[in-house]
Each structure stands twice: as structure tokens, then as C-alpha cells.
Short mmCIF file of C-alpha atoms and ligand atoms in Angstrom, two decimals:
data_model
loop_
_atom_site.label_atom_id
_atom_site.label_comp_id
_atom_site.label_asym_id
_atom_site.label_seq_id
_atom_site.Cartn_x
_atom_site.Cartn_y
_atom_site.Cartn_z
CA UNK F 1 11.95 -153.26 -113.14
CA UNK F 2 11.48 -150.09 -114.98
CA UNK F 3 8.80 -151.86 -117.28
CA UNK F 4 6.81 -153.50 -114.46
CA UNK F 5 6.71 -150.03 -112.85
CA UNK F 6 5.20 -148.51 -115.93
CA UNK F 7 2.89 -151.38 -116.29
CA UNK F 8 1.59 -150.70 -112.91
CA UNK F 9 1.34 -147.03 -113.56
CA UNK F 10 -0.72 -147.80 -116.75
CA UNK F 11 -3.04 -150.13 -115.10
CA UNK F 12 -3.48 -147.66 -112.10
CA UNK F 13 -4.27 -144.99 -114.54
CA UNK F 14 -6.98 -147.12 -116.11
CA UNK F 15 -8.31 -148.18 -112.79
CA UNK F 16 -8.82 -144.36 -112.40
CA UNK F 17 -10.28 -143.69 -115.57
CA UNK F 18 -12.77 -146.35 -115.03
CA UNK F 19 -13.80 -145.11 -111.45
CA UNK F 20 -14.05 -141.79 -112.83
CA UNK F 21 -16.33 -142.92 -115.73
CA UNK F 22 -18.42 -144.70 -113.20
CA UNK F 23 -18.74 -141.79 -111.14
CA UNK F 24 -19.61 -139.63 -114.13
CA UNK F 25 -22.43 -142.01 -115.01
CA UNK F 26 -23.77 -141.71 -111.49
CA UNK F 27 -23.96 -137.94 -111.62
CA UNK F 28 -25.42 -138.13 -114.88
CA UNK F 29 -28.20 -140.46 -114.01
CA UNK F 30 -28.82 -137.95 -110.70
CA UNK F 31 -29.14 -134.97 -113.05
CA UNK F 32 -31.40 -136.69 -115.47
CA UNK F 33 -33.70 -137.93 -112.82
CA UNK F 34 -33.91 -134.38 -111.36
CA UNK F 35 -34.17 -132.55 -114.79
CA UNK F 36 -37.19 -134.40 -116.21
CA UNK F 37 -40.55 -135.46 -115.25
CA UNK F 38 -40.90 -139.00 -113.67
CA UNK F 39 -43.76 -140.99 -113.56
CA UNK F 40 -44.40 -143.95 -111.81
CA UNK F 41 -48.02 -145.39 -112.49
CA UNK F 42 -48.33 -147.86 -109.49
CA UNK F 43 -47.58 -146.98 -105.90
CA UNK F 44 -49.68 -148.21 -103.29
CA UNK F 45 -49.69 -145.29 -100.71
CA UNK F 46 -53.31 -144.98 -100.01
CA UNK F 47 -53.83 -148.54 -98.86
CA UNK F 48 -50.65 -148.53 -97.04
CA UNK F 49 -51.80 -145.38 -94.98
CA UNK F 50 -55.20 -146.75 -94.51
CA UNK F 51 -53.74 -149.86 -92.62
CA UNK F 52 -50.63 -148.20 -90.80
CA UNK F 53 -50.95 -144.19 -90.96
CA UNK F 54 -47.80 -142.18 -90.96
CA UNK F 55 -47.38 -138.93 -92.33
CA UNK F 56 -45.62 -139.21 -95.76
CA UNK F 57 -45.26 -135.28 -96.27
CA UNK F 58 -42.05 -136.33 -93.82
CA UNK F 59 -39.64 -138.96 -93.52
CA UNK F 60 -41.18 -141.98 -92.53
CA UNK F 61 -39.51 -145.10 -90.73
CA UNK F 62 -41.49 -147.50 -92.68
CA UNK F 63 -43.08 -147.88 -96.30
CA UNK F 64 -41.34 -147.08 -99.60
CA UNK F 65 -42.65 -143.64 -100.21
CA UNK F 66 -42.30 -140.41 -98.43
CA UNK F 67 -41.73 -136.79 -99.53
CA UNK F 68 -38.09 -136.81 -98.90
CA UNK F 69 -37.09 -140.07 -100.57
CA UNK F 70 -39.47 -139.03 -103.42
CA UNK F 71 -37.40 -135.77 -104.06
CA UNK F 72 -34.02 -137.53 -103.46
CA UNK F 73 -34.92 -140.15 -106.28
CA UNK F 74 -36.73 -137.36 -108.83
CA UNK F 75 -40.18 -138.71 -108.51
CA UNK F 76 -42.44 -136.09 -109.48
CA UNK F 77 -45.54 -137.82 -110.63
CA UNK F 78 -46.60 -140.96 -108.88
CA UNK F 79 -50.30 -142.56 -109.61
CA UNK F 80 -51.53 -143.33 -106.36
CA UNK F 81 -53.39 -146.66 -106.43
CA UNK F 82 -56.79 -146.66 -105.24
CA UNK F 83 -56.84 -150.14 -104.16
CA UNK F 84 -60.08 -152.33 -103.55
CA UNK F 85 -59.25 -155.92 -102.23
CA UNK F 86 -61.10 -158.24 -104.25
CA UNK F 87 -63.24 -159.37 -101.56
CA UNK F 88 -65.35 -156.28 -101.75
CA UNK F 89 -66.96 -157.53 -104.87
CA UNK F 90 -69.05 -160.07 -102.48
CA UNK F 91 -69.03 -157.84 -99.27
CA UNK F 92 -70.01 -154.57 -100.88
CA UNK F 93 -68.53 -151.34 -99.44
CA UNK F 94 -65.88 -150.77 -102.35
CA UNK F 95 -67.54 -147.65 -103.09
CA UNK F 96 -67.03 -146.24 -99.74
CA UNK F 97 -63.47 -147.50 -99.36
CA UNK F 98 -62.30 -146.07 -102.84
CA UNK F 99 -64.05 -142.63 -101.76
CA UNK F 100 -62.22 -142.90 -98.38
CA UNK F 101 -58.72 -143.62 -99.98
CA UNK F 102 -59.28 -140.75 -102.45
CA UNK F 103 -60.08 -138.23 -99.30
CA UNK F 104 -56.85 -139.46 -97.80
CA UNK F 105 -54.76 -138.15 -100.73
CA UNK F 106 -56.66 -134.92 -100.97
CA UNK F 107 -55.96 -134.77 -97.24
CA UNK F 108 -52.34 -135.16 -97.81
CA UNK F 109 -52.34 -132.27 -100.41
CA UNK F 110 -54.19 -130.06 -97.96
CA UNK F 111 -51.45 -130.75 -95.23
CA UNK F 112 -48.77 -130.10 -97.15
CA UNK F 113 -50.01 -127.79 -100.54
CA UNK F 114 -46.39 -126.47 -100.57
CA UNK F 115 -44.92 -130.36 -101.54
CA UNK F 116 -48.02 -131.98 -103.13
CA UNK F 117 -50.87 -131.11 -105.71
CA UNK F 118 -53.41 -133.26 -107.08
CA UNK F 119 -53.17 -133.90 -110.93
CA UNK F 120 -56.36 -134.18 -113.10
CA UNK F 121 -54.88 -133.64 -116.52
CA UNK F 122 -51.92 -134.57 -118.43
CA UNK F 123 -50.60 -131.12 -118.35
CA UNK F 124 -50.80 -130.62 -114.89
CA UNK F 125 -47.62 -132.71 -114.24
CA UNK F 126 -45.40 -130.34 -115.75
CA UNK F 127 -46.88 -127.12 -114.57
CA UNK F 128 -46.90 -128.57 -111.04
CA UNK F 129 -43.11 -129.84 -111.90
CA UNK F 130 -41.99 -126.31 -112.49
CA UNK F 131 -43.65 -125.13 -109.06
CA UNK F 132 -41.29 -127.63 -107.56
CA UNK F 133 -44.42 -129.92 -106.45
CA UNK F 134 -44.91 -133.56 -106.62
CA UNK F 135 -48.14 -134.42 -108.61
CA UNK F 136 -50.43 -137.06 -106.99
CA UNK F 137 -52.52 -138.76 -109.91
CA UNK F 138 -55.10 -141.37 -109.17
CA UNK F 139 -55.58 -144.51 -110.37
CA UNK F 140 -58.09 -147.27 -109.17
CA UNK F 141 -56.94 -150.76 -108.87
CA UNK F 142 -60.13 -153.05 -109.21
CA UNK F 143 -63.46 -151.91 -110.73
CA UNK F 144 -65.48 -153.23 -108.09
CA UNK F 145 -66.66 -149.77 -106.76
CA UNK F 146 -68.19 -149.03 -110.24
CA UNK F 147 -70.84 -151.70 -108.85
CA UNK F 148 -72.39 -152.17 -112.32
CA UNK F 149 -73.35 -148.38 -112.60
CA UNK F 150 -71.80 -146.16 -115.15
CA UNK F 151 -72.78 -143.28 -112.91
CA UNK F 152 -70.48 -144.56 -110.36
CA UNK F 153 -67.68 -144.50 -112.94
CA UNK F 154 -68.39 -140.85 -113.84
CA UNK F 155 -68.46 -140.02 -109.98
CA UNK F 156 -64.97 -141.40 -109.76
CA UNK F 157 -63.89 -139.60 -112.76
CA UNK F 158 -65.31 -136.52 -111.19
CA UNK F 159 -63.14 -137.44 -108.17
CA UNK F 160 -59.99 -137.53 -109.91
CA UNK F 161 -59.65 -141.40 -110.91
CA UNK F 162 -57.68 -141.29 -114.42
CA UNK F 163 -57.28 -144.74 -114.73
CA UNK F 164 -59.20 -148.13 -113.78
CA UNK F 165 -57.57 -151.54 -113.32
CA UNK F 166 -60.46 -153.67 -114.73
CA UNK F 167 -60.03 -156.51 -112.09
CA UNK F 168 -57.63 -157.44 -109.51
CA UNK F 169 -56.95 -160.92 -107.97
CA UNK F 170 -60.40 -162.36 -108.70
CA UNK F 171 -62.64 -161.97 -111.49
CA UNK F 172 -65.31 -159.30 -110.94
CA UNK F 173 -68.58 -158.01 -112.62
CA UNK F 174 -66.43 -156.35 -115.54
CA UNK F 175 -63.49 -158.32 -116.41
CA UNK F 176 -61.78 -161.92 -115.80
CA UNK F 177 -58.45 -161.73 -113.51
CA UNK F 178 -55.35 -163.45 -114.68
CA UNK F 179 -55.02 -164.98 -111.11
CA UNK F 180 -58.75 -166.65 -111.04
CA UNK F 181 -58.90 -170.13 -112.74
CA UNK F 182 -62.68 -169.24 -113.00
CA UNK F 183 -63.32 -167.07 -116.18
CA UNK F 184 -67.01 -166.39 -115.98
CA UNK F 185 -66.87 -163.85 -118.94
CA UNK F 186 -64.33 -165.33 -121.22
CA UNK F 187 -62.72 -161.79 -121.09
CA UNK F 188 -65.20 -159.19 -120.49
CA UNK F 189 -68.98 -159.04 -119.08
CA UNK F 190 -71.32 -157.03 -121.23
CA UNK F 191 -71.16 -154.34 -118.65
CA UNK F 192 -67.47 -154.50 -119.16
CA UNK F 193 -67.65 -153.53 -122.71
CA UNK F 194 -69.95 -150.74 -121.75
CA UNK F 195 -67.33 -149.71 -119.22
CA UNK F 196 -64.52 -149.52 -121.66
CA UNK F 197 -66.87 -147.32 -123.99
CA UNK F 198 -67.55 -145.08 -121.18
CA UNK F 199 -63.93 -144.77 -120.28
CA UNK F 200 -62.98 -143.60 -123.75
CA UNK F 201 -65.71 -141.11 -123.58
CA UNK F 202 -64.49 -139.59 -120.08
CA UNK F 203 -61.02 -139.66 -120.83
CA UNK F 204 -60.05 -142.49 -118.25
CA UNK F 205 -57.04 -144.71 -119.33
CA UNK F 206 -57.84 -148.27 -119.54
CA UNK F 207 -55.34 -150.57 -117.19
CA UNK F 208 -54.99 -154.07 -118.46
CA UNK F 209 -52.85 -155.20 -115.77
CA UNK F 210 -54.20 -158.15 -113.69
CA UNK F 211 -56.80 -159.06 -116.30
CA UNK F 212 -56.88 -162.43 -118.14
CA UNK F 213 -55.46 -162.67 -121.70
CA UNK F 214 -58.92 -162.77 -123.24
CA UNK F 215 -60.01 -159.67 -121.22
CA UNK F 216 -56.94 -157.93 -122.59
CA UNK F 217 -57.70 -158.97 -126.32
CA UNK F 218 -61.36 -158.08 -125.92
CA UNK F 219 -60.42 -154.42 -124.49
CA UNK F 220 -57.92 -153.89 -127.48
CA UNK F 221 -60.77 -154.75 -129.96
CA UNK F 222 -63.00 -152.07 -128.32
CA UNK F 223 -60.85 -149.27 -127.19
CA UNK F 224 -60.65 -146.25 -129.37
CA UNK F 225 -57.76 -144.99 -127.13
CA UNK F 226 -54.34 -146.29 -126.30
CA UNK F 227 -54.24 -148.49 -123.00
CA UNK F 228 -51.74 -149.03 -120.19
CA UNK F 229 -50.43 -151.92 -118.38
CA UNK F 230 -49.85 -149.94 -115.31
CA UNK F 231 -47.68 -152.56 -113.29
CA UNK F 232 -46.68 -155.68 -115.28
CA UNK F 233 -43.57 -157.29 -116.47
CA UNK F 234 -42.82 -159.73 -118.84
CA UNK F 235 -43.64 -163.50 -118.98
CA UNK F 236 -40.40 -163.90 -121.35
CA UNK F 237 -38.59 -163.94 -117.87
CA UNK F 238 -41.12 -165.63 -115.79
CA UNK F 239 -42.48 -168.24 -118.11
CA UNK F 240 -46.29 -169.43 -117.09
CA UNK F 241 -46.99 -166.36 -114.86
CA UNK F 242 -50.29 -165.02 -116.60
CA UNK F 243 -50.04 -161.97 -114.37
CA UNK F 244 -47.23 -160.72 -116.78
CA UNK F 245 -47.43 -160.19 -120.62
CA UNK F 246 -46.24 -162.22 -123.15
CA UNK F 247 -44.54 -161.32 -126.60
CA UNK F 248 -47.47 -161.28 -128.87
CA UNK F 249 -49.56 -159.20 -126.00
CA UNK F 250 -46.81 -156.62 -126.07
CA UNK F 251 -46.98 -156.34 -129.77
CA UNK F 252 -50.58 -156.01 -129.89
CA UNK F 253 -50.11 -153.32 -126.99
CA UNK F 254 -47.44 -151.54 -129.31
CA UNK F 255 -50.02 -151.62 -132.23
CA UNK F 256 -52.86 -150.04 -130.07
CA UNK F 257 -50.16 -147.40 -129.17
CA UNK F 258 -50.08 -148.26 -125.50
CA UNK F 259 -47.43 -148.67 -122.74
CA UNK F 260 -46.46 -151.32 -120.36
CA UNK F 261 -45.09 -150.00 -117.28
CA UNK F 262 -42.41 -152.58 -115.55
CA UNK F 263 -43.47 -153.88 -112.30
CA UNK F 264 -40.42 -154.02 -110.00
CA UNK F 265 -41.46 -156.69 -107.51
CA UNK F 266 -39.09 -159.62 -107.74
CA UNK F 267 -41.82 -162.37 -108.30
CA UNK F 268 -42.68 -160.30 -111.41
CA UNK F 269 -39.15 -160.18 -112.47
CA UNK F 270 -37.29 -163.18 -112.21
CA UNK F 271 -38.55 -166.77 -112.22
CA UNK F 272 -36.65 -168.03 -109.06
CA UNK F 273 -38.69 -165.17 -106.73
CA UNK F 274 -41.99 -166.25 -108.64
CA UNK F 275 -41.17 -169.81 -107.97
CA UNK F 276 -40.36 -169.16 -104.12
CA UNK F 277 -43.81 -167.91 -103.58
CA UNK F 278 -45.45 -170.73 -105.08
CA UNK F 279 -43.23 -173.17 -102.86
CA UNK F 280 -43.95 -171.11 -99.58
CA UNK F 281 -47.28 -171.40 -100.35
CA UNK F 282 -47.22 -175.25 -100.99
CA UNK F 283 -45.27 -175.70 -97.66
CA UNK F 284 -47.84 -173.57 -95.99
CA UNK F 285 -50.65 -175.69 -96.90
CA UNK F 286 -48.80 -178.89 -96.36
CA UNK F 287 -48.25 -177.74 -92.80
CA UNK F 288 -51.91 -176.67 -92.56
CA UNK F 289 -51.02 -173.02 -92.20
CA UNK F 290 -51.90 -169.76 -94.15
CA UNK F 291 -49.04 -168.61 -96.34
CA UNK F 292 -49.72 -165.07 -94.92
CA UNK F 293 -48.91 -166.42 -91.39
CA UNK F 294 -46.10 -164.57 -90.05
CA UNK F 295 -44.55 -167.01 -87.99
CA UNK F 296 -44.57 -169.61 -90.60
CA UNK F 297 -43.27 -167.18 -93.42
CA UNK F 298 -40.24 -166.15 -90.91
CA UNK F 299 -39.41 -169.84 -90.05
CA UNK F 300 -39.54 -170.73 -94.13
CA UNK F 301 -37.45 -167.60 -94.98
CA UNK F 302 -34.76 -168.51 -92.51
CA UNK F 303 -34.63 -171.98 -94.18
CA UNK F 304 -35.26 -170.76 -97.92
CA UNK F 305 -33.51 -167.23 -98.32
CA UNK F 306 -35.78 -164.94 -100.71
CA UNK F 307 -33.81 -164.79 -104.13
CA UNK F 308 -34.27 -160.98 -104.83
CA UNK F 309 -34.02 -159.63 -108.34
CA UNK F 310 -31.51 -156.52 -108.98
CA UNK F 311 -31.29 -153.43 -111.06
CA UNK F 312 -29.93 -155.64 -113.86
CA UNK F 313 -32.76 -157.82 -114.16
CA UNK F 314 -35.43 -155.28 -114.11
CA UNK F 315 -33.39 -153.72 -116.98
CA UNK F 316 -33.70 -156.81 -119.07
CA UNK F 317 -37.47 -156.57 -119.02
CA UNK F 318 -37.30 -152.81 -120.64
CA UNK F 319 -34.62 -153.99 -122.78
CA UNK F 320 -36.58 -156.69 -124.00
CA UNK F 321 -39.79 -154.52 -124.73
CA UNK F 322 -37.64 -152.04 -126.74
CA UNK F 323 -36.04 -154.72 -128.79
CA UNK F 324 -39.47 -156.14 -129.79
CA UNK F 325 -41.50 -153.09 -130.27
CA UNK F 326 -39.24 -149.99 -130.00
CA UNK F 327 -38.72 -147.25 -127.16
CA UNK F 328 -42.18 -145.66 -127.36
CA UNK F 329 -44.02 -148.56 -125.10
CA UNK F 330 -42.37 -148.95 -121.96
CA UNK F 331 -42.20 -147.22 -118.82
CA UNK F 332 -42.25 -147.55 -114.89
CA UNK F 333 -45.05 -148.90 -112.61
CA UNK F 334 -42.86 -149.92 -109.68
CA UNK F 335 -45.55 -151.24 -107.35
CA UNK F 336 -43.69 -149.70 -104.33
CA UNK F 337 -45.86 -150.10 -101.12
CA UNK F 338 -47.67 -152.94 -102.79
CA UNK F 339 -45.32 -156.06 -102.76
CA UNK F 340 -43.92 -156.38 -99.51
CA UNK F 341 -40.21 -157.49 -98.84
CA UNK F 342 -39.80 -158.32 -102.38
CA UNK F 343 -38.36 -155.39 -104.16
CA UNK F 344 -34.97 -155.57 -106.16
CA UNK F 345 -31.63 -154.83 -104.46
CA UNK F 346 -30.94 -151.41 -105.78
CA UNK F 347 -34.56 -150.66 -106.08
CA UNK F 348 -35.92 -150.58 -102.57
CA UNK F 349 -37.78 -147.45 -102.53
CA UNK F 350 -38.52 -144.22 -104.33
CA UNK F 351 -35.07 -142.60 -103.66
CA UNK F 352 -33.52 -145.33 -105.88
CA UNK F 353 -34.70 -144.47 -109.46
CA UNK F 354 -31.46 -143.01 -110.38
CA UNK F 355 -29.86 -146.51 -110.26
CA UNK F 356 -32.27 -147.66 -112.96
CA UNK F 357 -31.30 -144.59 -114.90
CA UNK F 358 -27.86 -145.26 -114.41
CA UNK F 359 -28.20 -148.90 -115.71
CA UNK F 360 -29.81 -147.36 -119.01
CA UNK F 361 -27.07 -145.12 -119.62
CA UNK F 362 -24.37 -148.13 -119.22
CA UNK F 363 -26.58 -150.01 -121.54
CA UNK F 364 -26.28 -146.94 -124.27
CA UNK F 365 -29.73 -145.50 -123.90
CA UNK F 366 -29.61 -141.94 -125.00
CA UNK F 367 -30.93 -139.41 -122.95
CA UNK F 368 -34.10 -138.86 -125.16
CA UNK F 369 -35.03 -142.46 -124.74
CA UNK F 370 -34.49 -142.35 -121.13
CA UNK F 371 -36.79 -139.45 -120.97
CA UNK F 372 -39.43 -141.60 -123.13
CA UNK F 373 -39.36 -144.63 -120.29
CA UNK F 374 -39.40 -142.02 -117.29
CA UNK F 375 -42.57 -140.28 -118.40
CA UNK F 376 -42.78 -139.43 -122.12
CA UNK F 377 -44.56 -142.57 -123.11
CA UNK F 378 -47.25 -142.49 -120.58
CA UNK F 379 -47.64 -138.74 -121.28
CA UNK F 380 -48.30 -139.72 -124.81
CA UNK F 381 -50.91 -142.25 -123.80
CA UNK F 382 -52.63 -139.80 -121.20
CA UNK F 383 -52.79 -137.01 -124.02
CA UNK F 384 -54.20 -139.25 -126.58
CA UNK F 385 -56.88 -140.71 -124.06
CA UNK F 386 -57.68 -137.27 -123.37
CA UNK F 387 -58.08 -136.36 -127.18
CA UNK F 388 -60.13 -139.35 -127.69
CA UNK F 389 -62.57 -137.91 -125.02
CA UNK F 390 -62.48 -134.57 -126.27
CA UNK F 391 -63.37 -135.82 -129.79
CA UNK F 392 -66.45 -137.58 -128.47
CA UNK F 393 -67.91 -134.78 -126.70
ZN1 LIG Q 401 -51.40 -154.89 -108.48
#
């Protein structure tokens, strides 16, 4: 009797210690999220607002980014994606749309200069963080607006674009796309090679997310500065998905001094979700419907629930990169506002980065290492890109 009472007391105490420890980790993750710079290199706010405008300086009903949620999650430096759909390569109008999307970010800052500031240099991030402002940096997703003219590249540099994703879902006049079975350039076009050289000179980061493997290796053979994958994950967990990177590419990226920023979209993170998308497409085709057809999609979803990734499966990608090439080559490129309703449980919007940090703490990452993932690695690359540009002047 007495013994079992003691045993029960002991197990209660152990349970209490365990919960206290978990609460400590949660608080620790919150503190780290708020204390340091947190950079996310791919958030699709500009195009989201172009389609369905909301005032993200306030809480919004829709979307995955707004000011209050960014503050809660500790996000201080999102790269806003100036996304140009692949169709603009043929129709034209990419330059116009890119300028309009940049205008919209400047307007956002203009409406709430106490909350946001544009960021043009790596040093701006820490300075604006000190002032309590969220820095908006700009990345252009798809080189279509360059439109065969280096002067356009220089124009968009002047307007604040600090990385360019060379191609998107289709091959363009610069590079071949991983999603496109046609590979007209077998990597980069001759103009694409000039774009790489000019980006090095200007101090723009080259983003190799979306491009084909051949384009990736061609960029690495030409660039004088480290490159980024602004929102890619690993083929190790989604075999056959060329939009992600394989181990050999990660090793080459590390040798270049670059960084892969992990995409949170479930179809990038786990094979089941990736397969789900392919099966939806096949079913739609069989039914003579488009996979974008909302009614068809809803019916399909009801019968085939979407297999969401979770914080743990995202962390596996980070762990894998760290085991393969060390702590200096991985960061965060969520793709919030860009992947629809496919975000992992526990990482549904910009308020939830602390869940990722808590997971890193649980896995034994030191505070210094976590800060590298949050922002240090990307900052290092950006500074080197600026230094290479300065040296070439
Ligand atoms: Zn993308």
C-alpha cells in the first residue's frame, strides 16, 4: 500500500518535471524567435494581394502573412516574392507586372512606415530590427521581366530586387525549368550566362530554386559568389521530385558557400503529399476536368484527404542538410501565401516559426546553430554577394 503510493507520487513528479521541461522549451523557443533576426526568403504576399487585396498592416481574415502574425512569430525579414507567372514569357507584360508588384510593397511601407521598411542591403535588416520594424526585401521569382536586356536587370536592381529566381514553372529565355520536360538550353541560354555575370557585378543573389539540374550546375560553374535556393527542399524525402535538390547538389551548393532555404509546402516535404498532387491531376484528366477546378478538387478531397506534413517532417530536411554538409548551409524559405492549403500542421502561417525553433531545441541544436538557420547563413551569403559586387566595381 505504502509502496504503491510512493510509486504513484514518483510518477506524478516525473510527469510534472516532463511538462515543466516542455513548457520551458516552448518559452525558450519564443524568446529565441523574438530575440534574433528571422529571415524567410520566400513569401508570396505581392501576388496574393494582386489577386485578393487585403490590408496586411492589420490582421487579415485570409492568407498566411499579416503584421500581427509576423510579430507573434518573430518574423523580421521576409523576402517578398515578385512572382511573374510563366505565361508572361509568351504574352509579354512581365516588366509591367514586376514594377506593379514592387510598387505595391512600397505602398505597404508608405501606409505603415512605423511597422515596415524596405531593405536594400544586408545591413538594413539588423538596423531596422533595432527600430522594431519588419524589413521587406524583394526577390523576383522568374527572370521573364528581364526580357533579354541586361538594362532591365539593372532597372530591377535599382528598384530593390536582391535575388532573381532564374526561371519558374516553364523554361524561359534565361534557364531551363525543373518542371518543364522541354530543355531548350540544356541548362542556361547564352543570355542566361550573361545574366549570371551581371548579377555578380550588381550584387544580386542568384536563386536556383525551380531550375533544372543542368542549369544549377551551369550557374555554379560561372558564379563568382555563393548562390541560394530560396524555397526548395530535399529529394532524399521526395524521390524523383526534381524541383527539390538531391544530396550531390547540396554538396556542390555547400562547396560554393551557398544556402538552401527549406520550403514548407507538404508536397515538397513528404512523398505522400507529392503523390497526392499527381493523383489529383491524373483523376482530373481522366474526368476531363482541370486539376484547378475547385468543385472537382473539393469532391476529390472529400474522398482522398490531403496528407499534411508536420513540424517534425520539415525538421528532417534541416537535419539531413546539417548531417550532409554542416550547419552553415540551411535556412527557411517557407513559401507562405504561395502553396495554397498544403502547409504542415504546426506551420500554417507566419505566427508559427517558434514551433520550428522548439523542434530544433528538442533535437539538441544550440542557440548559435538555431540563429544560423533563422538568419545567419542567409546573411553570410548576402554579405558575400555584396562583397563580390563591390570588388568588381
Ligand atoms: Zn516557387
